[in-house]
Every structure is written in structure tokens, then in C-alpha cells.
Amino acid sequence: MKGKVMSIIPIFIPHAGCPHQCVFCNQKKISGQKTASAEAVRQQIEKYLQWIKPGKENEAAFYGGSFTGLDMNLQEELFKPVDKLLQEGIIGSVRLSTRPDYIDEERLALLKKHNVSTVELGVQSLDDSVLELAGRGHNAASVVKAVELLRAHGFKTGLQLMCGMPGQTEASFMDTVAESIALKPDMVRLYPLLVIKDTPLEETYRSGKFTPLGVEAAAELCAAALQKFTGNGINVIRIGLQPDDELCSPGNIVAGPFHPAFGEIVKSMAVRNELMPQIMALVNAGRSKIKIYVPQNMESKLRGQHNSNIKCWQKMGACIEVIKTKNASIYLEGENNE
Ligand code: SF4
């Protein structure tokens, strides 16, 4: 029997909850909205009520800004329309995102009172020097503390991580991935850093002091991270920013690895990396005529953009034939290449 499909009611709150200015952030641009108010929350909810099928599996999600950084009274106000949805059985839970240093006992008590079940932390990096260059205003220790508090109070915890930050090397990013795994989050989101209009980073970029990653380099890093997280049983629920109208409005993305199919590119690279050792072993054993059996819904991931994965394996000396299968997973067969 199939489970009920979960619907998410996204509610964007703007920068107002955050007195910081991370170098890469223009939260008003990303959320496309100027002020946080209960009325704005109501209006956003209204749009979704027309088509949502009521049920406990549905969730309201506050995105953007730093929710728990808002004045406590304003938080209470913003929760009111959501509390109504919970009482009417239209949704069963609430999630939100915030900064790690805005987590404490008092704030968590308020979230509990309003049925918040998942808290996502904007972590970005666990390298203190990278956090400082980004103007984050918190350190890695505050992330560890926040995760411990959230777990102690029974919240599901998500970590949002970024690659391509100023001063961040590949080693620094992969160390952050390893340290994040050790924190045992329930879920992770991966974002490549983009240079957004009207941010401090735009100036640094225009003065030539910062160069963002290209799509391929950013995707390679995210693919390596994706493999590590999934290999440790941690769900990666989003890769790359949502390409909505506001983010994609002309001139808004100044530079950086933006691609509307970024997540798909990353997943394809992860498949390429995962199959690489098996293909290499078959080639080295003289069985380079390789049949790859693939479930139909995974064929494009297996091939990669413009067959990039197939071309990569061919360069290793493999002769690849892709065969669709009804099996649930990918498997390989190698034959002697006579
Ligand atoms: S903490 Fe979050 S909302 Fe505040 S400036 Fe940084 S990224 Fe933007």
C-alpha cells in the first residue's frame, strides 16, 4: 500500500530576524519578500490551501531569515496562522531554519509549544577561519552546541552546508562534511556559493579579490559530499538553491556555479564516482566490454549530462553498453574484450 503524499507549505520570512550580514547573503532577494508579518504568512498559506489535501503528513516550513532570531512576540505572531492549520488537521508538523547561535532552552521551548518538529541550521562551514571570512558571526563550536541541544529536546536536525566560500579549500569543505557526519544530523542541504547582487561579496568579486567556483568544480565537491552523507545513512534533501523567479531575475546572480539542474548534475557525478572502482577493476581484469543494467528512471543519471559519465568510463578503456532493467538498482557485467 502506498503512503500518503506529503505536501509542504513553504513560508518565506525575510532578513528581518537577522542582525548579521554574511558576505554572500541578500535574504530579501532570495526570499523575494520584504517584511516578516503574520499577515504575510497568512497570504502565503492561502495560496497553498486551494490544492492541499489535509493530513498529518503535511508540513508548514518557514524558510529564509533566522526564525529564532526574531523577537519572541513576533515569533508567536507568525506561529498563529500555522497553529490554526495544526488545529484544523491540515498539517501535522512544522519545520524552520535558523542560525546555530540562536538556539537555546528558551527559544526551543517556544518551538515545542508550536509543534515544530524539525530545525535546520544554517551552518555553511565548520572551519572557523572560513566562518570568519564569511562574516557569519558564530563559530563551529556553536553548531555543535546547537545540535546537542536540539537532539536533547527531541527535534529532528538539518544542517545546511556551502561549498566555494571565500578562503575555503577542498580539504576544508571535506573536513566540514566529515565533522557534520559525526554530528549525526537527520538531513543535510548542500549549496554552492553564488555571488548575489547587492551583497558584500559582489563588491569583493567585482574588485577581483574573490573568484567563485565553476559549475563543474562545485558539482564535484557536492558529489563527493553526497556520497559521504548517503554512505553514512544521512539524507541529502536538497542540492543547490531553488531556481525560483526572484533568484533567477535578470542580473540577480552576478557570478558563480548556478545551473537550474545543479542537483541532477551532482547526482550523476555521484553515480559516476560510485561505479568507477567496479569499472576500473573490470577493465584491469581484461573484461572491458561492460554492460550496465539500469532502472529506467535512473538512466539519465547514469549517463550524465550529454553522456558525460559514459565518455569518462570510455576514456578509462571501457566499452559501455547501457541496458534498461526492471530491477531496482544498477548492476554491471563485464566480458572479455576479444
Ligand atoms: S545569518 Fe542567514 S539570514 Fe543572516 S545574513 Fe547570514 S545567511 Fe543571511
mmCIF file of N, CA and C in Angstrom, residues 169-254:
data_model
loop_
_atom_site.group_PDB
_atom_site.id
_atom_site.type_symbol
_atom_site.label_atom_id
_atom_site.label_comp_id
_atom_site.label_asym_id
_atom_site.label_seq_id
_atom_site.Cartn_x
_atom_site.Cartn_y
_atom_site.Cartn_z
ATOM 1 N N THR A 169 39.104 25.770 1.178
ATOM 2 C CA THR A 169 39.747 24.835 0.257
ATOM 3 C C THR A 169 38.887 23.571 0.167
ATOM 4 N N GLU A 170 39.265 22.708 -0.766
ATOM 5 C CA GLU A 170 38.572 21.420 -0.885
ATOM 6 C C GLU A 170 38.696 20.643 0.431
ATOM 7 N N ALA A 171 39.914 20.672 1.012
ATOM 8 C CA ALA A 171 40.142 19.937 2.269
ATOM 9 C C ALA A 171 39.268 20.491 3.384
ATOM 10 N N SER A 172 39.148 21.810 3.435
ATOM 11 C CA SER A 172 38.317 22.431 4.474
ATOM 12 C C SER A 172 36.864 21.995 4.313
ATOM 13 N N PHE A 173 36.375 21.984 3.056
ATOM 14 C CA PHE A 173 34.981 21.587 2.819
ATOM 15 C C PHE A 173 34.770 20.121 3.210
ATOM 16 N N MET A 174 35.711 19.265 2.802
ATOM 17 C CA MET A 174 35.530 17.835 3.104
ATOM 18 C C MET A 174 35.687 17.564 4.610
ATOM 19 N N ASP A 175 36.504 18.372 5.296
ATOM 20 C CA ASP A 175 36.579 18.256 6.771
ATOM 21 C C ASP A 175 35.228 18.625 7.383
ATOM 22 N N THR A 176 34.613 19.671 6.838
ATOM 23 C CA THR A 176 33.286 20.070 7.330
ATOM 24 C C THR A 176 32.281 18.941 7.115
ATOM 25 N N VAL A 177 32.382 18.276 5.962
ATOM 26 C CA VAL A 177 31.481 17.143 5.685
ATOM 27 C C VAL A 177 31.699 16.046 6.736
ATOM 28 N N ALA A 178 32.971 15.710 6.984
ATOM 29 C CA ALA A 178 33.278 14.647 7.957
ATOM 30 C C ALA A 178 32.791 15.033 9.363
ATOM 31 N N GLU A 179 33.024 16.287 9.731
ATOM 32 C CA GLU A 179 32.587 16.731 11.075
ATOM 33 C C GLU A 179 31.066 16.784 11.165
ATOM 34 N N SER A 180 30.421 17.105 10.059
ATOM 35 C CA SER A 180 28.949 17.123 10.040
ATOM 36 C C SER A 180 28.404 15.706 10.216
ATOM 37 N N ILE A 181 29.037 14.742 9.563
ATOM 38 C CA ILE A 181 28.596 13.345 9.690
ATOM 39 C C ILE A 181 28.701 12.904 11.152
ATOM 40 N N ALA A 182 29.801 13.338 11.787
ATOM 41 C CA ALA A 182 29.995 12.971 13.201
ATOM 42 C C ALA A 182 28.896 13.551 14.090
ATOM 43 N N LEU A 183 28.265 14.632 13.646
ATOM 44 C CA LEU A 183 27.177 15.228 14.434
ATOM 45 C C LEU A 183 25.861 14.475 14.261
ATOM 46 N N LYS A 184 25.840 13.516 13.304
ATOM 47 C CA LYS A 184 24.663 12.675 13.058
ATOM 48 C C LYS A 184 23.363 13.471 12.839
ATOM 49 N N PRO A 185 23.369 14.386 11.860
ATOM 50 C CA PRO A 185 22.121 15.116 11.590
ATOM 51 C C PRO A 185 21.102 14.186 10.923
ATOM 52 N N ASP A 186 19.832 14.585 10.957
ATOM 53 C CA ASP A 186 18.802 13.787 10.292
ATOM 54 C C ASP A 186 18.772 14.071 8.797
ATOM 55 N N MET A 187 19.238 15.241 8.404
ATOM 56 C CA MET A 187 19.224 15.605 6.981
ATOM 57 C C MET A 187 20.215 16.731 6.719
ATOM 58 N N VAL A 188 20.549 16.877 5.439
ATOM 59 C CA VAL A 188 21.527 17.895 5.047
ATOM 60 C C VAL A 188 21.045 18.566 3.762
ATOM 61 N N ARG A 189 21.375 19.838 3.608
ATOM 62 C CA ARG A 189 21.210 20.514 2.316
ATOM 63 C C ARG A 189 22.584 21.015 1.889
ATOM 64 N N LEU A 190 22.865 20.924 0.595
ATOM 65 C CA LEU A 190 24.161 21.358 0.074
ATOM 66 C C LEU A 190 23.946 22.493 -0.931
ATOM 67 N N TYR A 191 24.673 23.566 -0.733
ATOM 68 C CA TYR A 191 24.534 24.695 -1.656
ATOM 69 C C TYR A 191 25.912 25.145 -2.132
ATOM 70 N N PRO A 192 26.048 25.410 -3.425
ATOM 71 C CA PRO A 192 27.272 26.088 -3.856
ATOM 72 C C PRO A 192 27.089 27.586 -3.652
ATOM 73 N N LEU A 193 28.131 28.263 -3.247
ATOM 74 C CA LEU A 193 28.015 29.708 -3.027
ATOM 75 C C LEU A 193 27.871 30.435 -4.363
ATOM 76 N N LEU A 194 26.878 31.324 -4.431
ATOM 77 C CA LEU A 194 26.677 32.178 -5.607
ATOM 78 C C LEU A 194 26.948 33.618 -5.207
ATOM 79 N N VAL A 195 27.435 34.416 -6.149
ATOM 80 C CA VAL A 195 27.601 35.842 -5.886
ATOM 81 C C VAL A 195 26.287 36.522 -6.290
ATOM 82 N N ILE A 196 25.580 37.029 -5.259
ATOM 83 C CA ILE A 196 24.253 37.630 -5.478
ATOM 84 C C ILE A 196 24.392 39.155 -5.462
ATOM 85 N N LYS A 197 23.578 39.778 -6.296
ATOM 86 C CA LYS A 197 23.573 41.250 -6.396
ATOM 87 C C LYS A 197 23.329 41.891 -5.016
ATOM 88 N N ASP A 198 23.945 43.026 -4.810
ATOM 89 C CA ASP A 198 23.758 43.827 -3.583
ATOM 90 C C ASP A 198 24.198 43.091 -2.319
ATOM 91 N N THR A 199 25.245 42.328 -2.415
ATOM 92 C CA THR A 199 25.830 41.696 -1.228
ATOM 93 C C THR A 199 27.291 42.177 -1.114
ATOM 94 N N PRO A 200 27.876 42.099 0.089
ATOM 95 C CA PRO A 200 29.292 42.470 0.209
ATOM 96 C C PRO A 200 30.176 41.667 -0.752
ATOM 97 N N LEU A 201 29.791 40.416 -0.981
ATOM 98 C CA LEU A 201 30.623 39.569 -1.862
ATOM 99 C C LEU A 201 30.614 40.074 -3.303
ATOM 100 N N GLU A 202 29.543 40.746 -3.702
ATOM 101 C CA GLU A 202 29.507 41.283 -5.071
ATOM 102 C C GLU A 202 30.667 42.257 -5.257
ATOM 103 N N GLU A 203 30.870 43.121 -4.244
ATOM 104 C CA GLU A 203 31.963 44.102 -4.343
ATOM 105 C C GLU A 203 33.316 43.403 -4.401
ATOM 106 N N THR A 204 33.486 42.410 -3.527
ATOM 107 C CA THR A 204 34.771 41.691 -3.487
ATOM 108 C C THR A 204 35.022 41.011 -4.838
ATOM 109 N N TYR A 205 33.959 40.444 -5.384
ATOM 110 C CA TYR A 205 34.075 39.767 -6.683
ATOM 111 C C TYR A 205 34.441 40.777 -7.775
ATOM 112 N N ARG A 206 33.751 41.922 -7.768
ATOM 113 C CA ARG A 206 33.984 42.914 -8.826
ATOM 114 C C ARG A 206 35.373 43.536 -8.715
ATOM 115 N N SER A 207 35.924 43.547 -7.476
ATOM 116 C CA SER A 207 37.280 44.102 -7.326
ATOM 117 C C SER A 207 38.348 43.049 -7.654
ATOM 118 N N GLY A 208 37.915 41.862 -8.016
ATOM 119 C CA GLY A 208 38.851 40.800 -8.430
ATOM 120 C C GLY A 208 39.456 40.050 -7.263
ATOM 121 N N LYS A 209 38.947 40.264 -6.042
ATOM 122 C CA LYS A 209 39.569 39.606 -4.877
ATOM 123 C C LYS A 209 38.923 38.268 -4.549
ATOM 124 N N PHE A 210 37.860 37.928 -5.237
ATOM 125 C CA PHE A 210 37.217 36.619 -4.998
ATOM 126 C C PHE A 210 36.759 36.026 -6.320
ATOM 127 N N THR A 211 37.084 34.759 -6.510
ATOM 128 C CA THR A 211 36.627 34.049 -7.698
ATOM 129 C C THR A 211 35.764 32.875 -7.259
ATOM 130 N N PRO A 212 34.507 32.839 -7.675
ATOM 131 C CA PRO A 212 33.660 31.707 -7.272
ATOM 132 C C PRO A 212 34.021 30.445 -8.060
ATOM 133 N N LEU A 213 33.559 29.315 -7.575
ATOM 134 C CA LEU A 213 33.769 28.053 -8.294
ATOM 135 C C LEU A 213 32.962 28.051 -9.580
ATOM 136 N N GLY A 214 33.391 27.241 -10.541
ATOM 137 C CA GLY A 214 32.573 26.987 -11.727
ATOM 138 C C GLY A 214 31.580 25.866 -11.403
ATOM 139 N N VAL A 215 30.628 25.636 -12.316
ATOM 140 C CA VAL A 215 29.590 24.618 -12.080
ATOM 141 C C VAL A 215 30.230 23.241 -11.861
ATOM 142 N N GLU A 216 31.210 22.913 -12.703
ATOM 143 C CA GLU A 216 31.769 21.564 -12.610
ATOM 144 C C GLU A 216 32.509 21.346 -11.285
ATOM 145 N N ALA A 217 33.328 22.314 -10.908
ATOM 146 C CA ALA A 217 34.098 22.167 -9.659
ATOM 147 C C ALA A 217 33.156 22.087 -8.453
ATOM 148 N N ALA A 218 32.122 22.932 -8.450
ATOM 149 C CA ALA A 218 31.174 22.925 -7.327
ATOM 150 C C ALA A 218 30.412 21.603 -7.293
ATOM 151 N N ALA A 219 30.042 21.125 -8.485
ATOM 152 C CA ALA A 219 29.280 19.865 -8.539
ATOM 153 C C ALA A 219 30.141 18.688 -8.079
ATOM 154 N N GLU A 220 31.441 18.718 -8.427
ATOM 155 C CA GLU A 220 32.341 17.642 -7.982
ATOM 156 C C GLU A 220 32.409 17.602 -6.448
ATOM 157 N N LEU A 221 32.519 18.781 -5.848
ATOM 158 C CA LEU A 221 32.589 18.835 -4.375
ATOM 159 C C LEU A 221 31.280 18.316 -3.766
ATOM 160 N N CYS A 222 30.166 18.776 -4.320
ATOM 161 C CA CYS A 222 28.870 18.343 -3.772
ATOM 162 C C CYS A 222 28.660 16.844 -3.996
ATOM 163 N N ALA A 223 29.157 16.319 -5.131
ATOM 164 C CA ALA A 223 29.014 14.882 -5.387
ATOM 165 C C ALA A 223 29.803 14.080 -4.352
ATOM 166 N N ALA A 224 31.020 14.552 -4.051
ATOM 167 C CA ALA A 224 31.835 13.859 -3.034
ATOM 168 C C ALA A 224 31.138 13.912 -1.676
ATOM 169 N N ALA A 225 30.544 15.075 -1.363
ATOM 170 C CA ALA A 225 29.826 15.219 -0.084
ATOM 171 C C ALA A 225 28.585 14.318 -0.071
ATOM 172 N N LEU A 226 27.859 14.310 -1.181
ATOM 173 C CA LEU A 226 26.643 13.486 -1.279
ATOM 174 C C LEU A 226 26.972 12.011 -1.001
ATOM 175 N N GLN A 227 28.077 11.542 -1.609
ATOM 176 C CA GLN A 227 28.468 10.135 -1.393
ATOM 177 C C GLN A 227 28.773 9.865 0.078
ATOM 178 N N LYS A 228 29.481 10.797 0.691
ATOM 179 C CA LYS A 228 29.840 10.605 2.114
ATOM 180 C C LYS A 228 28.582 10.574 2.981
ATOM 181 N N PHE A 229 27.680 11.527 2.752
ATOM 182 C CA PHE A 229 26.480 11.589 3.601
ATOM 183 C C PHE A 229 25.600 10.353 3.383
ATOM 184 N N THR A 230 25.319 10.033 2.123
ATOM 185 C CA THR A 230 24.416 8.896 1.888
ATOM 186 C C THR A 230 25.083 7.597 2.356
ATOM 187 N N GLY A 231 26.415 7.506 2.190
ATOM 188 C CA GLY A 231 27.142 6.331 2.670
ATOM 189 C C GLY A 231 27.049 6.167 4.179
ATOM 190 N N ASN A 232 26.767 7.263 4.863
ATOM 191 C CA ASN A 232 26.613 7.211 6.330
ATOM 192 C C ASN A 232 25.149 7.286 6.753
ATOM 193 N N GLY A 233 24.263 7.030 5.798
ATOM 194 C CA GLY A 233 22.828 6.958 6.107
ATOM 195 C C GLY A 233 22.183 8.307 6.373
ATOM 196 N N ILE A 234 22.822 9.376 5.902
ATOM 197 C CA ILE A 234 22.250 10.721 6.135
ATOM 198 C C ILE A 234 21.626 11.224 4.829
ATOM 199 N N ASN A 235 20.373 11.614 4.925
ATOM 200 C CA ASN A 235 19.602 12.011 3.764
ATOM 201 C C ASN A 235 19.982 13.432 3.302
ATOM 202 N N VAL A 236 20.356 13.570 2.030
ATOM 203 C CA VAL A 236 20.622 14.909 1.478
ATOM 204 C C VAL A 236 19.338 15.350 0.781
ATOM 205 N N ILE A 237 18.635 16.305 1.375
ATOM 206 C CA ILE A 237 17.279 16.614 0.893
ATOM 207 C C ILE A 237 17.253 17.707 -0.168
ATOM 208 N N ARG A 238 18.366 18.395 -0.380
ATOM 209 C CA ARG A 238 18.372 19.432 -1.425
ATOM 210 C C ARG A 238 19.816 19.693 -1.830
ATOM 211 N N ILE A 239 20.032 19.846 -3.127
ATOM 212 C CA ILE A 239 21.363 20.226 -3.611
ATOM 213 C C ILE A 239 21.177 21.416 -4.547
ATOM 214 N N GLY A 240 21.707 22.570 -4.163
ATOM 215 C CA GLY A 240 21.562 23.787 -4.988
ATOM 216 C C GLY A 240 20.323 24.577 -4.597
ATOM 217 N N LEU A 241 20.409 25.880 -4.803
ATOM 218 C CA LEU A 241 19.272 26.760 -4.463
ATOM 219 C C LEU A 241 18.106 26.504 -5.404
ATOM 220 N N GLN A 242 16.907 26.685 -4.878
ATOM 221 C CA GLN A 242 15.685 26.573 -5.677
ATOM 222 C C GLN A 242 15.706 27.661 -6.759
ATOM 223 N N PRO A 243 15.646 27.274 -8.033
ATOM 224 C CA PRO A 243 15.739 28.314 -9.074
ATOM 225 C C PRO A 243 14.410 29.045 -9.270
ATOM 226 N N ASP A 244 13.991 29.804 -8.247
ATOM 227 C CA ASP A 244 12.689 30.489 -8.365
ATOM 228 C C ASP A 244 12.846 31.808 -9.133
ATOM 229 N N ASP A 245 11.691 32.466 -9.383
ATOM 230 C CA ASP A 245 11.689 33.662 -10.242
ATOM 231 C C ASP A 245 12.585 34.764 -9.686
ATOM 232 N N GLU A 246 12.550 34.939 -8.359
ATOM 233 C CA GLU A 246 13.309 36.029 -7.757
ATOM 234 C C GLU A 246 14.821 35.784 -7.895
ATOM 235 N N LEU A 247 15.233 34.567 -7.525
ATOM 236 C CA LEU A 247 16.663 34.248 -7.630
ATOM 237 C C LEU A 247 17.137 34.409 -9.076
ATOM 238 N N CYS A 248 16.285 33.975 -10.004
ATOM 239 C CA CYS A 248 16.692 33.951 -11.413
ATOM 240 C C CYS A 248 16.348 35.251 -12.147
ATOM 241 N N SER A 249 15.872 36.279 -11.427
ATOM 242 C CA SER A 249 15.528 37.518 -12.130
ATOM 243 C C SER A 249 16.801 38.116 -12.741
ATOM 244 N N PRO A 250 16.674 38.780 -13.896
ATOM 245 C CA PRO A 250 17.863 39.236 -14.626
ATOM 246 C C PRO A 250 18.810 40.054 -13.750
ATOM 247 N N GLY A 251 20.065 39.703 -13.767
ATOM 248 C CA GLY A 251 21.093 40.461 -13.030
ATOM 249 C C GLY A 251 21.226 40.094 -11.570
ATOM 250 N N ASN A 252 20.341 39.244 -11.045
ATOM 251 C CA ASN A 252 20.399 38.928 -9.612
ATOM 252 C C ASN A 252 21.592 38.043 -9.263
ATOM 253 N N ILE A 253 21.828 37.031 -10.097
ATOM 254 C CA ILE A 253 23.023 36.191 -9.869
ATOM 255 C C ILE A 253 24.164 36.838 -10.650
ATOM 256 N N VAL A 254 25.114 37.379 -9.908
ATOM 257 C CA VAL A 254 26.218 38.109 -10.546
ATOM 258 C C VAL A 254 27.252 37.129 -11.095
#
